[in-house]
Amino acid sequence: CLYLHRLSHSAISLFLLLAVVYNKEGSSFYSPETIRKILRLTRGDFDAALTELIQFKLGTYHHPYFKLINLE
């Protein structure tokens, strides 16, 4: 992925977790709270990480689904 070197550690962690748990359509059904607990992120750090993924067009979030959109 071309953008990983530009992401924070929290955003990389979120991206990699979503890549591990996504289904064949690229969606994840883990709740934000579950993901925060797994990654040990504060709400602020999680929100910032998700914002980074969205800004770099690597993922989206439409309650209740996360979706990775650039897995090249």
mmCIF file with all atom_site columns, C-alpha atoms in Angstrom:
data_model
loop_
_atom_site.group_PDB
_atom_site.id
_atom_site.type_symbol
_atom_site.label_atom_id
_atom_site.label_alt_id
_atom_site.label_comp_id
_atom_site.label_asym_id
_atom_site.label_entity_id
_atom_site.label_seq_id
_atom_site.pdbx_PDB_ins_code
_atom_site.Cartn_x
_atom_site.Cartn_y
_atom_site.Cartn_z
_atom_site.occupancy
_atom_site.B_iso_or_equiv
_atom_site.pdbx_formal_charge
_atom_site.auth_seq_id
_atom_site.auth_comp_id
_atom_site.auth_asym_id
_atom_site.auth_atom_id
_atom_site.pdbx_PDB_model_num
ATOM 1  C CA . CYS A 1 1  ? 0.000   0.000   0.000  1.00 0.00 ? 1  CYS A CA 1
ATOM 2  C CA . LEU A 1 2  ? 1.489   3.304   -1.066 1.00 0.00 ? 2  LEU A CA 1
ATOM 3  C CA . TYR A 1 3  ? 0.242   5.284   1.932  1.00 0.00 ? 3  TYR A CA 1
ATOM 4  C CA . LEU A 1 4  ? 1.339   3.189   4.902  1.00 0.00 ? 4  LEU A CA 1
ATOM 5  C CA . HIS A 1 5  ? 4.542   5.169   5.421  1.00 0.00 ? 5  HIS A CA 1
ATOM 6  C CA . ARG A 1 6  ? 2.444   8.331   5.797  1.00 0.00 ? 6  ARG A CA 1
ATOM 7  C CA . LEU A 1 7  ? 0.046   6.939   8.410  1.00 0.00 ? 7  LEU A CA 1
ATOM 8  C CA . SER A 1 8  ? 0.323   7.135   12.193 1.00 0.00 ? 8  SER A CA 1
ATOM 9  C CA . HIS A 1 9  ? 0.965   3.950   14.146 1.00 0.00 ? 9  HIS A CA 1
ATOM 10 C CA . SER A 1 10 ? -2.673  3.943   15.238 1.00 0.00 ? 10 SER A CA 1
ATOM 11 C CA . ALA A 1 11 ? -3.912  4.197   11.655 1.00 0.00 ? 11 ALA A CA 1
ATOM 12 C CA . ILE A 1 12 ? -1.571  1.417   10.509 1.00 0.00 ? 12 ILE A CA 1
ATOM 13 C CA . SER A 1 13 ? -2.784  -0.771  13.376 1.00 0.00 ? 13 SER A CA 1
ATOM 14 C CA . LEU A 1 14 ? -6.404  -0.105  12.456 1.00 0.00 ? 14 LEU A CA 1
ATOM 15 C CA . PHE A 1 15 ? -5.770  -0.797  8.775  1.00 0.00 ? 15 PHE A CA 1
ATOM 16 C CA . LEU A 1 16 ? -3.988  -4.069  9.508  1.00 0.00 ? 16 LEU A CA 1
ATOM 17 C CA . LEU A 1 17 ? -6.658  -5.247  11.949 1.00 0.00 ? 17 LEU A CA 1
ATOM 18 C CA . LEU A 1 18 ? -9.389  -4.508  9.420  1.00 0.00 ? 18 LEU A CA 1
ATOM 19 C CA . ALA A 1 19 ? -7.372  -6.314  6.732  1.00 0.00 ? 19 ALA A CA 1
ATOM 20 C CA . VAL A 1 20 ? -7.192  -9.402  8.947  1.00 0.00 ? 20 VAL A CA 1
ATOM 21 C CA . VAL A 1 21 ? -10.889 -9.516  9.867  1.00 0.00 ? 21 VAL A CA 1
ATOM 22 C CA . TYR A 1 22 ? -12.586 -8.334  6.676  1.00 0.00 ? 22 TYR A CA 1
ATOM 23 C CA . ASN A 1 23 ? -14.859 -10.560 4.607  1.00 0.00 ? 23 ASN A CA 1
ATOM 24 C CA . LYS A 1 24 ? -14.622 -11.145 0.854  1.00 0.00 ? 24 LYS A CA 1
ATOM 25 C CA . GLU A 1 25 ? -16.354 -7.802  0.168  1.00 0.00 ? 25 GLU A CA 1
ATOM 26 C CA . GLY A 1 26 ? -13.796 -5.968  2.311  1.00 0.00 ? 26 GLY A CA 1
ATOM 27 C CA . SER A 1 27 ? -16.230 -5.301  5.166  1.00 0.00 ? 27 SER A CA 1
ATOM 28 C CA . SER A 1 28 ? -15.704 -5.798  8.873  1.00 0.00 ? 28 SER A CA 1
ATOM 29 C CA . PHE A 1 29 ? -18.486 -6.215  11.392 1.00 0.00 ? 29 PHE A CA 1
ATOM 30 C CA . TYR A 1 30 ? -16.426 -5.482  14.510 1.00 0.00 ? 30 TYR A CA 1
ATOM 31 C CA . SER A 1 31 ? -17.813 -2.569  16.476 1.00 0.00 ? 31 SER A CA 1
ATOM 32 C CA . PRO A 1 32 ? -15.673 0.525   17.037 1.00 0.00 ? 32 PRO A CA 1
ATOM 33 C CA . GLU A 1 33 ? -15.626 -0.300  20.763 1.00 0.00 ? 33 GLU A CA 1
ATOM 34 C CA . THR A 1 34 ? -14.355 -3.836  20.112 1.00 0.00 ? 34 THR A CA 1
ATOM 35 C CA . ILE A 1 35 ? -11.665 -2.556  17.771 1.00 0.00 ? 35 ILE A CA 1
ATOM 36 C CA . ARG A 1 36 ? -10.609 0.102   20.300 1.00 0.00 ? 36 ARG A CA 1
ATOM 37 C CA . LYS A 1 37 ? -10.281 -2.575  22.977 1.00 0.00 ? 37 LYS A CA 1
ATOM 38 C CA . ILE A 1 38 ? -8.298  -4.933  20.746 1.00 0.00 ? 38 ILE A CA 1
ATOM 39 C CA . LEU A 1 39 ? -5.906  -2.161  19.662 1.00 0.00 ? 39 LEU A CA 1
ATOM 40 C CA . ARG A 1 40 ? -5.910  -0.451  23.082 1.00 0.00 ? 40 ARG A CA 1
ATOM 41 C CA . LEU A 1 41 ? -6.746  2.916   21.551 1.00 0.00 ? 41 LEU A CA 1
ATOM 42 C CA . THR A 1 42 ? -8.484  5.800   23.232 1.00 0.00 ? 42 THR A CA 1
ATOM 43 C CA . ARG A 1 43 ? -11.616 7.082   21.531 1.00 0.00 ? 43 ARG A CA 1
ATOM 44 C CA . GLY A 1 44 ? -9.650  10.107  20.299 1.00 0.00 ? 44 GLY A CA 1
ATOM 45 C CA . ASP A 1 45 ? -6.817  7.985   18.886 1.00 0.00 ? 45 ASP A CA 1
ATOM 46 C CA . PHE A 1 46 ? -9.308  5.644   17.229 1.00 0.00 ? 46 PHE A CA 1
ATOM 47 C CA . ASP A 1 47 ? -11.227 8.536   15.681 1.00 0.00 ? 47 ASP A CA 1
ATOM 48 C CA . ALA A 1 48 ? -7.973  10.092  14.412 1.00 0.00 ? 48 ALA A CA 1
ATOM 49 C CA . ALA A 1 49 ? -6.838  6.750   12.943 1.00 0.00 ? 49 ALA A CA 1
ATOM 50 C CA . LEU A 1 50 ? -10.171 6.237   11.180 1.00 0.00 ? 50 LEU A CA 1
ATOM 51 C CA . THR A 1 51 ? -10.027 9.793   9.837  1.00 0.00 ? 51 THR A CA 1
ATOM 52 C CA . GLU A 1 52 ? -6.582  9.069   8.374  1.00 0.00 ? 52 GLU A CA 1
ATOM 53 C CA . LEU A 1 53 ? -7.822  5.923   6.627  1.00 0.00 ? 53 LEU A CA 1
ATOM 54 C CA . ILE A 1 54 ? -10.749 7.841   5.179  1.00 0.00 ? 54 ILE A CA 1
ATOM 55 C CA . GLN A 1 55 ? -8.558  10.780  4.093  1.00 0.00 ? 55 GLN A CA 1
ATOM 56 C CA . PHE A 1 56 ? -6.197  8.457   2.229  1.00 0.00 ? 56 PHE A CA 1
ATOM 57 C CA . LYS A 1 57 ? -9.187  6.624   0.731  1.00 0.00 ? 57 LYS A CA 1
ATOM 58 C CA . LEU A 1 58 ? -8.125  3.356   2.349  1.00 0.00 ? 58 LEU A CA 1
ATOM 59 C CA . GLY A 1 59 ? -11.380 2.746   4.171  1.00 0.00 ? 59 GLY A CA 1
ATOM 60 C CA . THR A 1 60 ? -14.859 3.930   5.001  1.00 0.00 ? 60 THR A CA 1
ATOM 61 C CA . TYR A 1 61 ? -17.202 3.626   7.933  1.00 0.00 ? 61 TYR A CA 1
ATOM 62 C CA . HIS A 1 62 ? -20.969 3.503   7.626  1.00 0.00 ? 62 HIS A CA 1
ATOM 63 C CA . HIS A 1 63 ? -22.456 2.307   10.884 1.00 0.00 ? 63 HIS A CA 1
ATOM 64 C CA . PRO A 1 64 ? -22.133 -0.552  11.627 1.00 0.00 ? 64 PRO A CA 1
ATOM 65 C CA . TYR A 1 65 ? -19.661 -1.540  8.890  1.00 0.00 ? 65 TYR A CA 1
ATOM 66 C CA . PHE A 1 66 ? -16.032 -0.726  8.225  1.00 0.00 ? 66 PHE A CA 1
ATOM 67 C CA . LYS A 1 67 ? -14.905 -1.298  4.661  1.00 0.00 ? 67 LYS A CA 1
ATOM 68 C CA . LEU A 1 68 ? -11.406 -1.347  3.227  1.00 0.00 ? 68 LEU A CA 1
ATOM 69 C CA . ILE A 1 69 ? -11.489 0.106   -0.244 1.00 0.00 ? 69 ILE A CA 1
ATOM 70 C CA . ASN A 1 70 ? -7.874  0.073   -1.387 1.00 0.00 ? 70 ASN A CA 1
ATOM 71 C CA . LEU A 1 71 ? -6.100  -3.220  -0.788 1.00 0.00 ? 71 LEU A CA 1
ATOM 72 C CA . GLU A 1 72 ? -3.590  -2.892  -3.639 1.00 0.00 ? 72 GLU A CA 1
#
